[in-house]
Short mmCIF file of C-alpha atoms in Angstrom, two decimals:
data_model
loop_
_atom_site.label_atom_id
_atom_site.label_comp_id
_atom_site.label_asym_id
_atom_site.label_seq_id
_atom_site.Cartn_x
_atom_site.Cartn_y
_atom_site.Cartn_z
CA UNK A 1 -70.50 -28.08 -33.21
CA UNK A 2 -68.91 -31.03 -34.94
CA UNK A 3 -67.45 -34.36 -33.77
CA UNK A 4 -64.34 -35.62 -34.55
CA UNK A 5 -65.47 -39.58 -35.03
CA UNK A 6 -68.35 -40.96 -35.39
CA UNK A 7 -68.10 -43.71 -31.87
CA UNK A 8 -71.05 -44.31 -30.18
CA UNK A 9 -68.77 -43.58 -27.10
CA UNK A 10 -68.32 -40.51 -28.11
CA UNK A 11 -69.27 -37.59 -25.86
CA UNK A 12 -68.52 -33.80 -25.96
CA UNK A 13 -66.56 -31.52 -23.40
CA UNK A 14 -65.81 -28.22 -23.62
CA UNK A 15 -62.24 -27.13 -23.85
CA UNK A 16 -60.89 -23.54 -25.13
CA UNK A 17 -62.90 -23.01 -28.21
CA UNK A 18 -63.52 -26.41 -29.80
CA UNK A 19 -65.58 -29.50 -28.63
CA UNK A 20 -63.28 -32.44 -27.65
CA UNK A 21 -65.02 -35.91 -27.43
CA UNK A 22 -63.62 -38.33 -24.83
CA UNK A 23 -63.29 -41.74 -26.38
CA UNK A 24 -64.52 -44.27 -22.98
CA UNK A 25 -64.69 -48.03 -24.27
CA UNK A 26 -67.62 -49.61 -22.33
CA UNK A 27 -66.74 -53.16 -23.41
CA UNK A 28 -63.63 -53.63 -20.96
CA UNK A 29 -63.40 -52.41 -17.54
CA UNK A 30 -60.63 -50.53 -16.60
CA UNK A 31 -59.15 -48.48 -13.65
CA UNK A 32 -60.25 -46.23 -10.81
CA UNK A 33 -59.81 -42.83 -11.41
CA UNK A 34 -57.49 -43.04 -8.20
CA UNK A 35 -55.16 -45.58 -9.77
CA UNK A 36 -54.37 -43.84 -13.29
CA UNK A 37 -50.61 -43.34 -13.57
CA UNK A 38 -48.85 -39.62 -13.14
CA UNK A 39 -45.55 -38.32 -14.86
CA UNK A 40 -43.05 -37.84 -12.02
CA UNK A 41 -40.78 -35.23 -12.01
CA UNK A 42 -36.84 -35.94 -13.70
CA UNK A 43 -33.54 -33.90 -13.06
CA UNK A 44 -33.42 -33.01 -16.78
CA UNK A 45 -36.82 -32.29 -18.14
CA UNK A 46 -37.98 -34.70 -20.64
CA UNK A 47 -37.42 -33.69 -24.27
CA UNK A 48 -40.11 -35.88 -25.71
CA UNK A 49 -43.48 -35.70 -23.85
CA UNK A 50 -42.87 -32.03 -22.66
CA UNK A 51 -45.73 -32.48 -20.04
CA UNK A 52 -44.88 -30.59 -17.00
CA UNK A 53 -43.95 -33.52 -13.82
CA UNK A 54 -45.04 -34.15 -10.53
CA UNK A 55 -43.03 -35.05 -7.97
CA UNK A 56 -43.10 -38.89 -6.62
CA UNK A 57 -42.96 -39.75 -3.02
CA UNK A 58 -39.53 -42.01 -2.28
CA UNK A 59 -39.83 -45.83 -2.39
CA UNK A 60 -40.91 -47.93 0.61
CA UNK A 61 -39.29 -51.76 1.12
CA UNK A 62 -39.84 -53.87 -1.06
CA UNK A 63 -42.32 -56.03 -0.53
CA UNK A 64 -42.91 -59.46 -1.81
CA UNK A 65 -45.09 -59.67 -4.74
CA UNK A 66 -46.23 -61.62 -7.45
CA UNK A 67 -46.91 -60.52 -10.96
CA UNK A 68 -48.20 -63.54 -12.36
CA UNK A 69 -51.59 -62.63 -12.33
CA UNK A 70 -54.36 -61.84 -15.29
CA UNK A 71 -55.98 -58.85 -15.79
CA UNK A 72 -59.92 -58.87 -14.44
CA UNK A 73 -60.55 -55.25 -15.05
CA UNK A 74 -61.83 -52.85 -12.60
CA UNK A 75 -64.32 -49.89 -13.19
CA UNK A 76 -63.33 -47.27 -15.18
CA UNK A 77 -63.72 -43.64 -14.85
CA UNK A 78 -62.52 -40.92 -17.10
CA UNK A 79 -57.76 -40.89 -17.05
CA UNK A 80 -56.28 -37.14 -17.05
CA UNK A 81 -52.85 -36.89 -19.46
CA UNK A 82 -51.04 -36.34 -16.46
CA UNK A 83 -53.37 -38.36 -13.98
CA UNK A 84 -54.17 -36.90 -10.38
CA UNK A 85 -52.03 -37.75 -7.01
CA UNK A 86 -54.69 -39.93 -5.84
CA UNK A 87 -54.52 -40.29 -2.11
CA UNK A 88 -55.23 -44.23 -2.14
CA UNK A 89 -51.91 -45.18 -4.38
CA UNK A 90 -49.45 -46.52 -2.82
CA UNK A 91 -45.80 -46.21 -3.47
CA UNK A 92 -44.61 -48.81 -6.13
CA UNK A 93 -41.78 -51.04 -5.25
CA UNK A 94 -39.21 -52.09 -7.79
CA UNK A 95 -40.58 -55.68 -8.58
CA UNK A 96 -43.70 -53.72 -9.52
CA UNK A 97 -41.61 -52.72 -12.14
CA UNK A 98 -41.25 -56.59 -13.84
CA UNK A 99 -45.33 -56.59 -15.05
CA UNK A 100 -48.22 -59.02 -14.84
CA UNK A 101 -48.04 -61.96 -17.29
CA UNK A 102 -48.08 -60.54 -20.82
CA UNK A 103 -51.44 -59.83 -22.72
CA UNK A 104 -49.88 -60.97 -25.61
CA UNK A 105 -46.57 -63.48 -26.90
CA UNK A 106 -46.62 -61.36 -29.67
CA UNK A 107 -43.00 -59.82 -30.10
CA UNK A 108 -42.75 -56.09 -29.28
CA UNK A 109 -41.17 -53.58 -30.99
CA UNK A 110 -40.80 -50.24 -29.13
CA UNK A 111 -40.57 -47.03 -31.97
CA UNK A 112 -39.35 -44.45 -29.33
CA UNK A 113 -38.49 -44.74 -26.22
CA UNK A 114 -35.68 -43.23 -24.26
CA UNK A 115 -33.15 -45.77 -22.50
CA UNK A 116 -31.08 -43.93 -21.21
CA UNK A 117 -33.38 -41.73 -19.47
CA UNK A 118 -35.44 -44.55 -18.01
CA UNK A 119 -32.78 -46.00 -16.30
CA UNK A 120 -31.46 -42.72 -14.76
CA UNK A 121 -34.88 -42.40 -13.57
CA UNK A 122 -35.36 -45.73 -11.73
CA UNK A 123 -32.13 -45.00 -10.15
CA UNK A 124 -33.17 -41.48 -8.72
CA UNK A 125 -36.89 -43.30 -7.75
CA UNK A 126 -35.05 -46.60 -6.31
CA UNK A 127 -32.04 -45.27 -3.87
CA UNK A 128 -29.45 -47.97 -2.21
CA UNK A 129 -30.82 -47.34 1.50
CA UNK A 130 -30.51 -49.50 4.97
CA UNK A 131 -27.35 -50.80 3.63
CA UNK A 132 -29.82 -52.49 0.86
CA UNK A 133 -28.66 -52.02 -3.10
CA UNK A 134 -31.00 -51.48 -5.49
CA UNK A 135 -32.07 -54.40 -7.85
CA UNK A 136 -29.98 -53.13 -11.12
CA UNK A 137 -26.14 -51.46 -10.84
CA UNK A 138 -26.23 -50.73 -14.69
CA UNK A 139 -28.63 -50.21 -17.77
CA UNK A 140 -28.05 -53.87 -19.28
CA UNK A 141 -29.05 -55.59 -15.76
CA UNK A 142 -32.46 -53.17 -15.77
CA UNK A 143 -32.95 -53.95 -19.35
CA UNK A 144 -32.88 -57.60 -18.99
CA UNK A 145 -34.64 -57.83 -15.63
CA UNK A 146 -37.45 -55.89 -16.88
CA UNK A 147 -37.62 -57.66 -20.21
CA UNK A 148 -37.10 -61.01 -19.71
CA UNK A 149 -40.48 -63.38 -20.08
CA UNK A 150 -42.44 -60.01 -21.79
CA UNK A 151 -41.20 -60.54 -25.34
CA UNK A 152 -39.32 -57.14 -26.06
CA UNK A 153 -38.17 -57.50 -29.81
CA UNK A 154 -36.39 -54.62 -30.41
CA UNK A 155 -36.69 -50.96 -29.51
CA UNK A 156 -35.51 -47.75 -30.96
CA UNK A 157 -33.89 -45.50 -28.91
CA UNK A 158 -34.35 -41.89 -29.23
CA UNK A 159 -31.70 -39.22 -28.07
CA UNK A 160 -32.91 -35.55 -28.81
CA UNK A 161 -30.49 -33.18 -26.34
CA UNK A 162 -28.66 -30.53 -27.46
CA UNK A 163 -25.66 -30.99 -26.77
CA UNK A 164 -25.22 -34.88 -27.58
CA UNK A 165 -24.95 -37.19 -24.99
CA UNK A 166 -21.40 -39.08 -26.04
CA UNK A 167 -22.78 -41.96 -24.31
CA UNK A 168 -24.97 -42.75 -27.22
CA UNK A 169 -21.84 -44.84 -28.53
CA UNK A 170 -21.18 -46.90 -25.69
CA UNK A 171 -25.34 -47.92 -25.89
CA UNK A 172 -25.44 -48.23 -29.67
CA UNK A 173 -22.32 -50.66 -29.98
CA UNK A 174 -23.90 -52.99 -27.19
CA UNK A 175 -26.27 -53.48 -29.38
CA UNK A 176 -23.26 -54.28 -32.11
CA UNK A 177 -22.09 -56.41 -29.47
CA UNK A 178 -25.50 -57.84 -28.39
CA UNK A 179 -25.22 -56.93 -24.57
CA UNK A 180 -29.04 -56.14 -24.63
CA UNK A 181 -30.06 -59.47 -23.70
CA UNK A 182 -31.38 -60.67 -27.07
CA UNK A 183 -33.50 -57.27 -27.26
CA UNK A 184 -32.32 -55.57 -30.19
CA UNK A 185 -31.24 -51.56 -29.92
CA UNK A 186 -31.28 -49.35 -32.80
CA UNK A 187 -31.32 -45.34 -32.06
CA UNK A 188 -32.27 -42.52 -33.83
CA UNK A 189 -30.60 -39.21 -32.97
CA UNK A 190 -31.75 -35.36 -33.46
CA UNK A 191 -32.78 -31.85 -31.84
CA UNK A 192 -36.07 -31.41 -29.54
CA UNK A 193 -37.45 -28.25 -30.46
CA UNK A 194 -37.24 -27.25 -27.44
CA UNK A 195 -33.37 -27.02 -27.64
CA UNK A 196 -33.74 -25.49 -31.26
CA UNK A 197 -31.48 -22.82 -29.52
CA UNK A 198 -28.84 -24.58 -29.05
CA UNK A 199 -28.03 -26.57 -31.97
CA UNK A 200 -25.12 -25.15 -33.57
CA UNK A 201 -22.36 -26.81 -36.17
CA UNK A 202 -20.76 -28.99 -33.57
CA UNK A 203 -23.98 -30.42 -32.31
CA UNK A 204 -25.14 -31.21 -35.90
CA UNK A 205 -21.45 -32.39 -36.50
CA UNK A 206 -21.97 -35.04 -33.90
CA UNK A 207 -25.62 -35.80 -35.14
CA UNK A 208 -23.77 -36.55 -38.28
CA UNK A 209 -21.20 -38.64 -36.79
CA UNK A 210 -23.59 -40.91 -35.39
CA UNK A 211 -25.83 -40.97 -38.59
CA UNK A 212 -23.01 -43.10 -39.61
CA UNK A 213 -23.08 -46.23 -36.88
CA UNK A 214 -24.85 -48.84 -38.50
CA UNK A 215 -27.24 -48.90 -35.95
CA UNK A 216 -28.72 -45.77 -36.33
CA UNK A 217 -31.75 -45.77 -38.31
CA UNK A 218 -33.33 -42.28 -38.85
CA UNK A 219 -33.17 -38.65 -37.32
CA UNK A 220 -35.21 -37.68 -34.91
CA UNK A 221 -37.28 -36.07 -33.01
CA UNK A 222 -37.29 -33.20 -34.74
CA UNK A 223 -40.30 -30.70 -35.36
CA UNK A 224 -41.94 -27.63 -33.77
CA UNK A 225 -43.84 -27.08 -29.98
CA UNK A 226 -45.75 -24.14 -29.60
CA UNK A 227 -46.96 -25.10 -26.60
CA UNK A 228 -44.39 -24.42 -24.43
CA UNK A 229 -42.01 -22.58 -26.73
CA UNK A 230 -38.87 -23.29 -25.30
CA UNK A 231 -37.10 -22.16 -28.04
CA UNK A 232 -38.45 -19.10 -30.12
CA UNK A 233 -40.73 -20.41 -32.64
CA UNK A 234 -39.03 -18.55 -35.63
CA UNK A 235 -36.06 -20.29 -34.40
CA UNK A 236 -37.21 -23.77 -33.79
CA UNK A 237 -38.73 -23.46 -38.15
CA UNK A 238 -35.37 -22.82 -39.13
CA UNK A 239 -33.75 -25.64 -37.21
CA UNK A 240 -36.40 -28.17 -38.57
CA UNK A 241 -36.07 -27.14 -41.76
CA UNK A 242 -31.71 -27.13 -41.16
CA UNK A 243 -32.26 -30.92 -40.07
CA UNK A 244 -34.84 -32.14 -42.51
CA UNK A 245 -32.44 -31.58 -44.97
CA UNK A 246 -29.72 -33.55 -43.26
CA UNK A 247 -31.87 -36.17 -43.31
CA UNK A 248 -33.08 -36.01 -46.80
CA UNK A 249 -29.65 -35.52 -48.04
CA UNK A 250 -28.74 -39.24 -46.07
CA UNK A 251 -31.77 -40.47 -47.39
CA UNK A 252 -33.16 -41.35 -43.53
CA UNK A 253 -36.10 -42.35 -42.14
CA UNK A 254 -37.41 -39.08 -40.26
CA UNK A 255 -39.12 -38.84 -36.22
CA UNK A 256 -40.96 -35.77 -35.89
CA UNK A 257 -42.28 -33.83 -33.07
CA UNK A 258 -45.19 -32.07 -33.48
CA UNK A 259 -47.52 -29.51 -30.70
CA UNK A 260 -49.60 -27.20 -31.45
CA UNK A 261 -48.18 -26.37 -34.58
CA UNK A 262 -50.23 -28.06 -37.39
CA UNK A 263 -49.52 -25.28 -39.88
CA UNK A 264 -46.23 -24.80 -40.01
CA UNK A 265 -45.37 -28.42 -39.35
CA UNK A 266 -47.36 -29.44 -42.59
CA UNK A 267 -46.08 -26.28 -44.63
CA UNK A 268 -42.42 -26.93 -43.76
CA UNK A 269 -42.47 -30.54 -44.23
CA UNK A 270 -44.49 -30.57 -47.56
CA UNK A 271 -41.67 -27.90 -48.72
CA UNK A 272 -38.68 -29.54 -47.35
CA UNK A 273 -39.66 -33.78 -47.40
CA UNK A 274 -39.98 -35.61 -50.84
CA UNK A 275 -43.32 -37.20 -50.61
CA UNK A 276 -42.14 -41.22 -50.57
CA UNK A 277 -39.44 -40.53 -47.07
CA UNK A 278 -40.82 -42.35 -44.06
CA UNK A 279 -41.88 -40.79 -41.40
CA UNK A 280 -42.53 -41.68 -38.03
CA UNK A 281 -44.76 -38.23 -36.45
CA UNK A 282 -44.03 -39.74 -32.77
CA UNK A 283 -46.68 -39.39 -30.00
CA UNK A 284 -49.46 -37.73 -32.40
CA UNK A 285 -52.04 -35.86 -29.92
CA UNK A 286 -53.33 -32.63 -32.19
CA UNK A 287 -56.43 -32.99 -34.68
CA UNK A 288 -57.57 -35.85 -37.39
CA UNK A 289 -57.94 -33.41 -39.51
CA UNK A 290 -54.00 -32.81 -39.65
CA UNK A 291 -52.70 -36.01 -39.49
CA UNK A 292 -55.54 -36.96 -42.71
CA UNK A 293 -53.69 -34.25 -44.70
CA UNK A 294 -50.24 -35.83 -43.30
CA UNK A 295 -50.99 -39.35 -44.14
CA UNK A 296 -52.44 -38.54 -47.29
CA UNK A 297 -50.03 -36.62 -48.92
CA UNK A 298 -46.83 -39.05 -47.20
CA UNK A 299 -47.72 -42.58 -48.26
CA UNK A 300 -44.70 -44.04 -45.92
CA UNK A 301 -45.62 -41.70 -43.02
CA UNK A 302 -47.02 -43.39 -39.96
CA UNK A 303 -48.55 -41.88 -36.57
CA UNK A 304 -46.93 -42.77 -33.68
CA UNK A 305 -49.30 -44.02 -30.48
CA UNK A 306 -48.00 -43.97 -27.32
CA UNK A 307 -49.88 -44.71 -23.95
CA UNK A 308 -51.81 -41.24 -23.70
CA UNK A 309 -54.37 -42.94 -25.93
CA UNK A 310 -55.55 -44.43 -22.49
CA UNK A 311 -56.39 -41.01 -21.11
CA UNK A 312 -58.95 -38.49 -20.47
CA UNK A 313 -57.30 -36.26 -23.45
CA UNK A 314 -57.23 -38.73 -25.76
CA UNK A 315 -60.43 -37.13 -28.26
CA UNK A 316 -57.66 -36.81 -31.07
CA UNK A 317 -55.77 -39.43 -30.93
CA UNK A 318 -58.57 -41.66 -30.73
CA UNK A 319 -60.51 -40.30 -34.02
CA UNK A 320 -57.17 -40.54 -35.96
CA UNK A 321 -57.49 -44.59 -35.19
CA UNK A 322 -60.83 -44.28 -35.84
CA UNK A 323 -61.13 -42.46 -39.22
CA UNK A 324 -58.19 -45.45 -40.43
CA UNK A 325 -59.93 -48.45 -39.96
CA UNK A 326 -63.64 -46.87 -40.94
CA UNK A 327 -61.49 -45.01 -44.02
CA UNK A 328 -59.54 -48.26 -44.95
CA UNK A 329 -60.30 -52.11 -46.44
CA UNK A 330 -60.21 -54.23 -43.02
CA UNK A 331 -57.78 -56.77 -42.24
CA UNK A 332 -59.40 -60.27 -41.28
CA UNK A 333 -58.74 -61.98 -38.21
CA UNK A 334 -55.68 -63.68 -37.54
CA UNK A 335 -55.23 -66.91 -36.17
CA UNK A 336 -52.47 -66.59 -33.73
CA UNK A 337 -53.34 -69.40 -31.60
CA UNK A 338 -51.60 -72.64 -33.42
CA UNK A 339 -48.69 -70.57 -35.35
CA UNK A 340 -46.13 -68.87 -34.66
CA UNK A 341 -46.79 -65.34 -33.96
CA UNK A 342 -43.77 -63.36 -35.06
CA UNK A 343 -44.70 -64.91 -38.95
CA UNK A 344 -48.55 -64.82 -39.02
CA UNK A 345 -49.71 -62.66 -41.06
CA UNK A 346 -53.43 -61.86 -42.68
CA UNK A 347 -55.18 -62.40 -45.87
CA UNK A 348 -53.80 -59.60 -47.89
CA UNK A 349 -56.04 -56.20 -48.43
CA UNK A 350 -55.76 -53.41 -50.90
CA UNK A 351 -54.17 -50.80 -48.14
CA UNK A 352 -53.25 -51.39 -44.49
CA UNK A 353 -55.80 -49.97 -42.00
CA UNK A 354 -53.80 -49.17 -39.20
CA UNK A 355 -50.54 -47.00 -40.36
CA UNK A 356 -49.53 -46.84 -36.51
CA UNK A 357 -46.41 -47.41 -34.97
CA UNK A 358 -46.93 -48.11 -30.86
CA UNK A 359 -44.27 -46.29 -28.85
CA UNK A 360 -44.05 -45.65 -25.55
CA UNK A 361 -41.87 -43.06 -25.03
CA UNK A 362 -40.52 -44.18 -21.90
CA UNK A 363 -40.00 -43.28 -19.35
CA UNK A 364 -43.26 -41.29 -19.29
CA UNK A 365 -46.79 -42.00 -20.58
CA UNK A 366 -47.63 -45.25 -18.37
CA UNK A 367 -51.05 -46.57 -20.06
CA UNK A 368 -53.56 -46.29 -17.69
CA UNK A 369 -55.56 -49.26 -18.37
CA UNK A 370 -52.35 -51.38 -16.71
CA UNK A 371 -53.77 -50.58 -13.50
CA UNK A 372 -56.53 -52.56 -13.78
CA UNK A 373 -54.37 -55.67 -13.95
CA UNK A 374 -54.87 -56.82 -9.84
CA UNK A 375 -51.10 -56.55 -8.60
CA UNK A 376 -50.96 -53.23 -9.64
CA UNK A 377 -54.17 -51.86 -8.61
CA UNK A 378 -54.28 -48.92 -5.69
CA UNK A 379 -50.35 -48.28 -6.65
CA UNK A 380 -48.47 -46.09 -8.74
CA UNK A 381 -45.72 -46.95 -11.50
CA UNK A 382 -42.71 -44.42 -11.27
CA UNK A 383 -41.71 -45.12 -15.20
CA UNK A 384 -42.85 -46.78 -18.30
CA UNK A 385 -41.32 -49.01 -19.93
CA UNK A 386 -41.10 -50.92 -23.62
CA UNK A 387 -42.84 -54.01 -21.97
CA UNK A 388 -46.17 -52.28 -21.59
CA UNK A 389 -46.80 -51.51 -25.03
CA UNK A 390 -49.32 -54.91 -25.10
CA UNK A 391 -51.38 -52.61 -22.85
CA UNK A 392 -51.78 -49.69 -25.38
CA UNK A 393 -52.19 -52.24 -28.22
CA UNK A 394 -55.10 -53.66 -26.55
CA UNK A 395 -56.63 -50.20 -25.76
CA UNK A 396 -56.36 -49.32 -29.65
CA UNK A 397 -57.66 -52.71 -30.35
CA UNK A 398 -61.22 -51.67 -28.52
CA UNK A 399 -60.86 -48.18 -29.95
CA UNK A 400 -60.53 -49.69 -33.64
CA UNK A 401 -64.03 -52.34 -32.66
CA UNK A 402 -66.04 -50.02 -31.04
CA UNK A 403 -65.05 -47.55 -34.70
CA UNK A 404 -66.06 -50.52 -36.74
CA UNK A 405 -69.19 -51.68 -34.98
CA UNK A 406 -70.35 -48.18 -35.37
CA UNK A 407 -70.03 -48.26 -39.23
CA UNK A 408 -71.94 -51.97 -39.22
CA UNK A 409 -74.92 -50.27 -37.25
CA UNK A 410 -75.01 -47.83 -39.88
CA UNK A 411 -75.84 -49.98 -42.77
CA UNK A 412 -72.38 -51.15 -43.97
CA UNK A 413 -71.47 -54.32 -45.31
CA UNK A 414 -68.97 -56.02 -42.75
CA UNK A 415 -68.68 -59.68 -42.00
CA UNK A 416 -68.21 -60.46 -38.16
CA UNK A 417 -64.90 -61.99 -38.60
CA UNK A 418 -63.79 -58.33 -40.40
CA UNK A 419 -65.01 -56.05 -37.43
CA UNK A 420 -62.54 -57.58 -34.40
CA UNK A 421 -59.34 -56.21 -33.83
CA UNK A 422 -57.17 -57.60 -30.95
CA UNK A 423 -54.15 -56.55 -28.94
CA UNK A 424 -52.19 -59.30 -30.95
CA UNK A 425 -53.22 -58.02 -34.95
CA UNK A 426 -52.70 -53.97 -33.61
CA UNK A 427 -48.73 -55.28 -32.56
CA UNK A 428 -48.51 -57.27 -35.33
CA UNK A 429 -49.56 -53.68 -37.54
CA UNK A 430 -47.35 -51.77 -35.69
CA UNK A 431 -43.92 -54.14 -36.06
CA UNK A 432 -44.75 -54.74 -39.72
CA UNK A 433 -44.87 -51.07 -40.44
CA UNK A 434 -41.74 -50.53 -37.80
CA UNK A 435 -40.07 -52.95 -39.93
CA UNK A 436 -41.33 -50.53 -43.44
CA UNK A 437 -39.86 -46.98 -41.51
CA UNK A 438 -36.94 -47.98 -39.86
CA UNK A 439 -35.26 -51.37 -40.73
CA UNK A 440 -35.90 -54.67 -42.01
CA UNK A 441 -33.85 -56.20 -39.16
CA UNK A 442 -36.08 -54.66 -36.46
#
């Protein structure tokens, strides 16, 4: 038996035929394993995360609240991906939705998420009732009432149904016109495997058509998932391969989606991708070992980290941040406190240590450790959102420390100031290397 990483944290659990550690940061206190988050169900099942949903229970009134508060932690027990129906949460009201006081003024930048789909579920969770309306009649009102205060730079938005959505257009030039609020929207656009069996010439005819808006900066998701198999795997290899050349012919960034498929993903993509595209794989949960071989051989490809870092399954995707800042010359501290934090940057090193991007494919994967901040505690959030992506920067943060105080105990060489990451330097990775993918305008 092997480990993944080597983490003092580290522990091993059983699971089909191969060890998994579970990564548990002692350093920070987190939640109770009643309070971790849970995927609720939505009409159309959702493309990205393909986790199976459970059903919420319907809002209460909504009470009065107050979300200025700081985080002061709260014991933490193992998360589950999908996080258990504990029977001390209580249903979340919609100002729950507007979060705590950021962890960080450090401008966020959202890879993938999925507007569209977040705001259809907030208005299936939040119903007009007892002749009260619900906080936000359209997408722009949710967008800026959720976002305003939290420092939401610019997200990508990722639509991945086949067929197309038309309303992609209306979304994409608001963001032409800048009715986002001062967030800025760019989109990517593609085929989930799981609807491999449905693309066709007119859906790939639309893809095409909306390769061409100018805010449209790659195609994507796009990939294979054996786990569910939705489509026939022979089936969803021929559409990636189909699309990846789309893409490679328009020279555009690429957003894959990867399951259970490590083979064939690598094979396909090593035959089909010249080696300098960039690549975004988004929401990377299968082995180090893969996404070594993947980095390695892309030098522009990035892994994409999305809250499920925060759980109980998160052996793999904890490693992968692991091997890359034990693997990689560290970045040295930055001092965000007396500049200004969208233009700090580090001492320059030889390679970057972190080739992330943080996602949080909304509306699903919730990090768990928000519920540790006091006004959400005992309650349950029915959607994610791009806000909460300082929450899964500062879980990386103590994955990436509690990595590099590891290799210090072991003999190496590492000054003090060299071993710290914070929530702060992990964002400022992540938007930096949004900025190398996608667009220099992000």
């Amino acid at each position: 038996m092997t480990r993944t990483a080597s983490c003092r944290h580290l522990t091993r659990v059983s699971a089909c035929h191969q060890p998994r550690p579970h990564f548990v940061p002692t350093r920070q206190p987190y939640i109770t394993f009643s309070n971790i988050s849970f995927f609720p169900n939505f009409p159309s099942f959702h493309r990205c995360c393909s986790r199976k949903m459970s059903q919420n229970a319907s809002s209460s009134s909504t009470p009065l609240c107050n979300n200025n508060i700081n985080s002061n932690g709260g014991k933490a027990k193992k998360p589950t991906r999908r996080g258990p129906r504990g029977r001390s949460q209580r249903t979340s009201s919609e100002c729950d939705l507007v979060l705590p006081s950021p962890l960080s003024t450090f401008p966020i930048i959202d890879t993938h998420t999925h507007v569209e789909a977040t705001f259809e579920h907030y208005r299936r969770h939040f119903k007009d009732r007892d002749g009260e309306k619900r906080k936000y009649g359209n997408v722009y009102e949710f967008v800026k009432g959720l976002y305003e205060g939290r420092n939401v730079e610019a997200v990508v938005d990722v639509w991945c149904d086949a067929p197309v959505k038309k309303v992609w257009r209306e979304y994409a030039d608001a963001g032409v016109d800048g009715k986002w609020g001062g967030m800025g929207y760019w989109f990517a656009m593609g085929v989930h495997p799981h609807d491999a069996k449905k693309y066709n010439d007119r859906v790939e005819t639309d893809i095409l058509e909306a390769m061409a808006h100018p805010r449209c900066v790659a195609w994507g998701e796009i990939g294979l998932d054996y786990h569910y198999d939705h489509s026939p795997r022979l089936i969803q290899q021929a559409v990636f391969k189909r699309q990846l050349r789309q893409a490679v012919r328009l020279k555009k960034p690429i957003v894959i989606h990867t399951r259970e498929a490590d083979d064939d993903c690598e094979r396909i993509l090593k035959a089909e991708v010249p080696k300098d595209t960039p690549i975004h794989v988004h929401c990377f949960s299968d082995t180090p070992e893969f996404a070594a071989r993947l980095l390695e051989h892309f030098p522009n490809l990035y892994i994409g980290i999305t809250g499920v870092i925060t759980y109980g399954t998160n052996a793999n995707t904890a490693a992968v941040i692991q091997n890359m800042v034990t693997a990689a010359p560290q970045s040295p501290n930055v001092d965000l406190s007396n500049s200004d934090a969208s233009t700090a940057s580090p001492s320059p090193s030889p390679t970057p240590s972190l080739r992330i991007l943080l996602e949080t494919d909304a509306p699903f994967m919730t990090p768990s450790n928000i519920y540790a901040e006091p006004a959400l505690r005992g309650k349950k959030l029915p959607i994610s959102h791009s806000a909460m992506i300082p929450w899964t920067a500062k879980f990386v943060a103590e994955v990436a420390n509690e990595a590099l105080g590891r290799r210090k105990e072991d003999g190496g060489e590492l000054k003090e100031a060299e071993v710290v990451w914070s929530a702060d330097e992990v964002m400022r990775a992540s938007r930096e290397n949004a900025r190398k993918v996608y667009d220099d305008e992000l």
